[in-house]
Short mmCIF file of C-alpha atoms in Angstrom, two decimals:
data_model
loop_
_atom_site.label_atom_id
_atom_site.label_comp_id
_atom_site.label_asym_id
_atom_site.label_seq_id
_atom_site.Cartn_x
_atom_site.Cartn_y
_atom_site.Cartn_z
CA MET A 28 -3.45 41.14 43.44
CA ASN A 29 -1.80 40.66 46.80
CA ASN A 30 -3.03 36.79 47.21
CA LYS A 31 -2.40 34.57 49.97
CA PRO A 32 -3.20 30.82 50.73
CA TYR A 33 -6.96 30.46 51.01
CA SER A 34 -8.00 29.26 54.34
CA PRO A 35 -11.77 29.86 54.48
CA ASN A 36 -13.86 30.43 57.59
CA ASP A 37 -16.84 28.10 58.46
CA ARG A 38 -18.79 27.87 55.17
CA ARG A 39 -22.33 27.17 54.52
CA PRO A 40 -23.02 23.49 54.14
CA ILE A 41 -24.09 23.05 50.37
CA ALA A 42 -24.68 19.62 49.03
CA SER A 43 -23.97 20.52 45.54
CA ARG A 44 -20.53 21.67 46.43
CA ASN A 45 -19.37 18.11 46.60
CA THR A 46 -20.71 17.09 43.10
CA SER A 47 -18.67 16.40 40.09
CA TRP A 48 -20.23 19.12 37.87
CA ALA A 49 -19.63 21.73 40.61
CA THR A 50 -16.17 20.57 40.97
CA SER A 51 -15.54 20.55 37.05
CA ILE A 52 -17.09 24.08 36.54
CA SER A 53 -14.94 25.71 39.33
CA ARG A 54 -11.82 24.09 38.02
CA ARG A 55 -12.52 25.51 34.41
CA LEU A 56 -13.21 28.93 35.92
CA ALA A 57 -9.99 28.83 37.85
CA GLN A 58 -8.08 27.60 34.62
CA ARG A 59 -9.22 30.56 32.77
CA GLY A 60 -7.99 33.00 35.45
CA ILE A 61 -11.50 34.12 36.61
CA SER A 62 -11.02 35.41 40.26
CA PRO A 63 -13.33 34.68 43.18
CA ASN A 64 -14.01 38.47 43.49
CA ALA A 65 -15.09 38.60 39.86
CA ILE A 66 -17.39 35.74 40.31
CA SER A 67 -18.91 37.46 43.33
CA THR A 68 -19.53 40.58 41.44
CA TRP A 69 -21.23 38.75 38.97
CA SER A 70 -23.64 37.39 41.40
CA MET A 71 -24.89 40.90 42.18
CA ILE A 72 -25.20 41.50 38.22
CA PHE A 73 -27.49 38.40 37.86
CA ALA A 74 -29.50 39.69 40.83
CA ALA A 75 -29.79 43.10 39.15
CA ILE A 76 -30.94 41.37 35.89
CA ALA A 77 -33.77 39.55 37.82
CA ALA A 78 -34.74 42.67 39.64
CA LEU A 79 -35.06 44.52 36.20
CA ALA A 80 -37.09 41.71 34.86
CA LEU A 81 -39.44 42.14 37.92
CA VAL A 82 -39.74 45.57 37.31
CA ALA A 83 -40.73 45.04 33.80
CA ILE A 84 -43.29 42.50 34.66
CA SER A 85 -45.12 45.48 36.43
CA TYR A 86 -45.36 47.36 33.25
CA VAL A 87 -46.01 44.76 30.65
CA SER A 88 -49.64 43.77 29.78
CA ASP A 89 -48.79 40.98 27.14
CA SER A 90 -49.29 37.39 28.84
CA VAL A 91 -46.47 35.69 26.82
CA ILE A 92 -43.89 38.39 27.27
CA THR A 93 -44.79 38.24 31.20
CA ARG A 94 -44.07 34.67 31.32
CA ILE A 95 -40.80 34.97 29.45
CA LEU A 96 -39.86 37.58 32.22
CA TRP A 97 -40.80 35.16 34.89
CA TRP A 98 -38.31 32.72 33.30
CA VAL A 99 -35.67 35.62 33.20
CA VAL A 100 -36.28 36.18 36.87
CA LEU A 101 -35.70 32.64 37.56
CA LEU A 102 -32.72 32.52 35.64
CA GLY A 103 -31.21 35.39 37.43
CA ILE A 104 -31.80 33.92 40.89
CA GLN A 105 -30.30 30.61 39.75
CA LEU A 106 -27.26 32.27 38.15
CA ARG A 107 -26.83 34.44 41.27
CA LEU A 108 -26.84 31.21 43.52
CA LEU A 109 -24.35 29.47 41.30
CA ALA A 110 -22.03 32.45 41.63
CA ASN A 111 -22.31 32.23 45.19
CA LEU A 112 -21.32 28.57 44.94
CA PHE A 113 -18.43 29.16 42.68
CA ASP A 114 -16.63 31.97 44.15
CA GLY A 115 -15.60 30.04 47.16
CA MET A 116 -14.83 26.79 45.16
CA VAL A 117 -12.62 28.90 42.83
CA ALA A 118 -10.61 30.36 45.84
CA ILE A 119 -10.25 26.88 47.20
CA GLU A 120 -9.05 25.53 43.69
CA THR A 121 -6.58 28.18 43.36
CA GLN A 122 -5.60 28.20 46.90
CA THR A 123 -5.70 31.97 46.94
CA ALA A 124 -7.74 34.78 48.26
CA SER A 125 -7.42 38.68 48.20
CA PRO A 126 -7.20 40.61 51.22
CA VAL A 127 -10.75 42.01 50.64
CA GLY A 128 -12.27 38.48 49.64
CA GLU A 129 -14.41 38.18 52.64
CA LEU A 130 -15.97 41.70 51.81
CA PHE A 131 -16.69 40.40 48.46
CA ASN A 132 -18.04 37.29 49.73
CA GLU A 133 -20.70 39.19 52.04
CA ILE A 134 -21.56 42.58 50.37
CA PRO A 135 -22.86 41.29 46.81
CA ASP A 136 -24.88 38.85 48.92
CA ARG A 137 -26.59 41.58 50.80
CA VAL A 138 -27.20 43.74 47.79
CA SER A 139 -28.51 40.74 45.75
CA ASP A 140 -30.93 40.09 48.28
CA THR A 141 -32.24 43.66 48.62
CA LEU A 142 -32.56 44.19 45.05
CA ILE A 143 -34.60 41.07 44.29
CA LEU A 144 -36.80 41.49 47.28
CA LEU A 145 -37.56 44.99 46.93
CA ALA A 146 -38.26 44.69 43.21
CA TRP A 147 -40.77 41.89 44.22
CA GLY A 148 -42.73 44.46 46.18
CA LEU A 149 -43.37 46.33 42.96
CA LEU A 150 -45.55 43.60 41.33
CA PRO A 151 -49.05 44.14 40.92
CA ASP A 152 -50.31 41.49 43.49
CA SER A 153 -47.47 42.08 45.99
CA SER A 154 -46.92 44.27 49.03
CA LEU A 155 -44.11 46.81 49.11
CA PHE A 156 -44.36 46.70 52.91
CA LEU A 157 -43.63 42.87 52.92
CA ALA A 158 -40.91 43.31 50.65
CA VAL A 159 -39.20 45.95 52.52
CA SER A 160 -39.90 43.70 55.61
CA ALA A 161 -38.31 40.75 53.96
CA ALA A 162 -35.29 42.81 52.82
CA PHE A 163 -34.65 43.98 56.29
CA LEU A 164 -35.22 40.63 58.01
CA ALA A 165 -32.74 39.09 55.24
CA LEU A 166 -30.17 41.65 56.28
CA PHE A 167 -31.07 40.92 60.03
CA VAL A 168 -30.43 37.15 59.70
CA SER A 169 -27.03 37.62 57.92
CA TYR A 170 -25.96 40.31 60.73
CA LEU A 171 -26.66 37.90 63.50
CA ARG A 172 -24.49 35.21 61.57
CA ALA A 173 -21.65 37.62 61.12
CA MET A 174 -21.89 38.93 64.73
CA GLY A 175 -21.99 35.48 66.00
CA ALA A 176 -18.73 34.72 64.14
CA ALA A 177 -17.19 37.93 65.37
CA ALA A 178 -17.97 37.04 68.90
CA GLY A 179 -16.48 33.70 68.53
CA ALA A 180 -19.54 31.33 68.12
CA GLY A 181 -18.53 30.54 64.65
CA GLN A 182 -20.84 30.89 61.57
CA ALA A 183 -24.51 30.35 62.31
CA PHE A 184 -26.01 28.91 59.19
CA ALA A 185 -28.98 27.08 60.92
CA GLY A 186 -32.67 28.31 60.35
CA VAL A 187 -35.58 27.59 58.15
CA MET A 188 -35.14 30.78 55.91
CA SER A 189 -31.41 31.08 55.12
CA LYS A 190 -30.36 32.60 51.83
CA PRO A 191 -30.60 29.54 49.63
CA LYS A 192 -34.32 28.79 51.23
CA ARG A 193 -35.28 32.40 50.39
CA MET A 194 -34.27 31.96 46.94
CA PHE A 195 -36.01 28.83 46.89
CA VAL A 196 -39.35 30.23 47.77
CA LEU A 197 -38.83 33.12 45.13
CA SER A 198 -38.00 30.24 42.45
CA ILE A 199 -41.23 28.47 43.29
CA LEU A 200 -42.96 31.66 42.75
CA CYS A 201 -41.41 32.31 39.51
CA VAL A 202 -42.36 28.87 38.41
CA LEU A 203 -46.02 29.23 39.31
CA HIS A 204 -46.42 32.53 37.49
CA ALA A 205 -44.82 31.15 34.39
CA LEU A 206 -46.63 28.10 34.20
CA LEU A 207 -50.15 28.45 35.76
CA PRO A 208 -53.04 29.85 33.94
CA GLN A 209 -53.93 33.26 34.92
CA ALA A 210 -57.22 32.21 35.98
CA TRP A 211 -55.62 29.92 38.60
CA LEU A 212 -53.35 32.51 39.98
CA ASP A 213 -56.40 34.91 40.36
CA THR A 214 -58.12 32.37 42.46
CA MET A 215 -55.12 32.70 45.00
CA HIS A 216 -56.17 36.30 45.69
CA ALA A 217 -57.27 37.10 49.24
CA GLY A 218 -58.52 40.81 49.02
CA SER A 219 -55.38 42.69 47.91
CA TRP A 220 -53.11 39.88 48.62
CA GLY A 221 -51.94 37.77 45.80
CA LEU A 222 -49.49 35.05 45.32
CA ASP A 223 -46.47 37.17 45.68
CA SER A 224 -47.65 38.70 48.91
CA TRP A 225 -47.99 35.38 50.59
CA GLY A 226 -44.62 34.31 49.40
CA LEU A 227 -43.05 37.46 50.89
CA LEU A 228 -44.97 36.74 54.06
CA ILE A 229 -43.53 33.21 54.25
CA ILE A 230 -40.13 34.66 53.82
CA CYS A 231 -40.78 37.27 56.49
CA LEU A 232 -42.06 34.79 59.10
CA GLY A 233 -39.39 32.19 58.24
CA CYS A 234 -36.55 34.97 58.63
CA LEU A 235 -38.02 35.60 62.09
CA MET A 236 -37.78 32.07 63.11
CA THR A 237 -34.15 31.75 61.61
CA ALA A 238 -33.26 34.80 63.59
CA TRP A 239 -34.35 33.42 66.79
CA THR A 240 -32.67 29.95 65.99
CA ARG A 241 -29.34 31.57 65.20
CA LEU A 242 -29.63 33.74 68.33
CA GLN A 243 -30.22 30.84 70.65
CA HIS A 244 -27.26 28.94 68.80
CA ILE A 245 -24.98 31.83 69.45
CA VAL A 246 -25.80 32.41 73.07
CA HIS A 247 -25.63 28.71 73.76
CA THR A 248 -22.23 28.35 72.22
CA LEU A 249 -20.81 31.59 73.92
CA ASN A 250 -22.09 30.44 77.14
CA ALA A 251 -20.58 26.86 76.67
CA LYS A 252 -17.32 28.50 75.88
CA ALA A 253 -17.36 30.59 78.71
CA GLN A 254 -17.81 27.64 81.24
CA PRO A 255 -14.62 26.98 83.06
CA THR A 256 -12.86 23.62 82.18
CA PRO A 257 -13.45 20.84 85.00
CA PRO A 258 -10.15 19.84 86.48
CA SER A 259 -10.55 16.22 85.37
CA ALA A 260 -10.76 17.21 81.80
CA ARG A 261 -7.61 19.48 81.90
#
């Protein structure tokens, strides 16, 4: 691999990146020769496992197996997020990045979001329309961030429904399905709308708010950069 010193672009602020456990794990991964691109690919595999578990839930009638599958979904989501955390940390630890590193940083994320959200729409109490909408809006807010960076406004990670927050909403749904009695879950239905439909609606509305927030940030930043520098500040 044609590696070069790693100089990352603006990175999403993640508090756990500065913890001792994350630093220790990333160092061990680097020592074992595991590349950042491989870790990025694994994030997509973990997302696919979560998506397959969601599809299985649609066909399983046994409540115990269903609850186990919800824990599998939760595990897949969390491992996907950990892989997203460690790929950049390993690149920094080894001070190397491949020429296609940015592609591996972005494409698996988009595939992972789409797999999980679309699979959520196949659940019995879910809405495929909301799932498709959520997947589209997740792609759109990421597109805005990338376009802002390409236009010179930097990476706009702001917003109430960024990737970690989308996965947080879905993780909460997993825990509720895994722990709450079925009778309680049934009371959350409003017509054909169940718990999962409400969760997807929250993600859709949050993504719309996030898109507006990011667009405002990008426009404000680009306009500010276009302003002529006052003579006194030169």
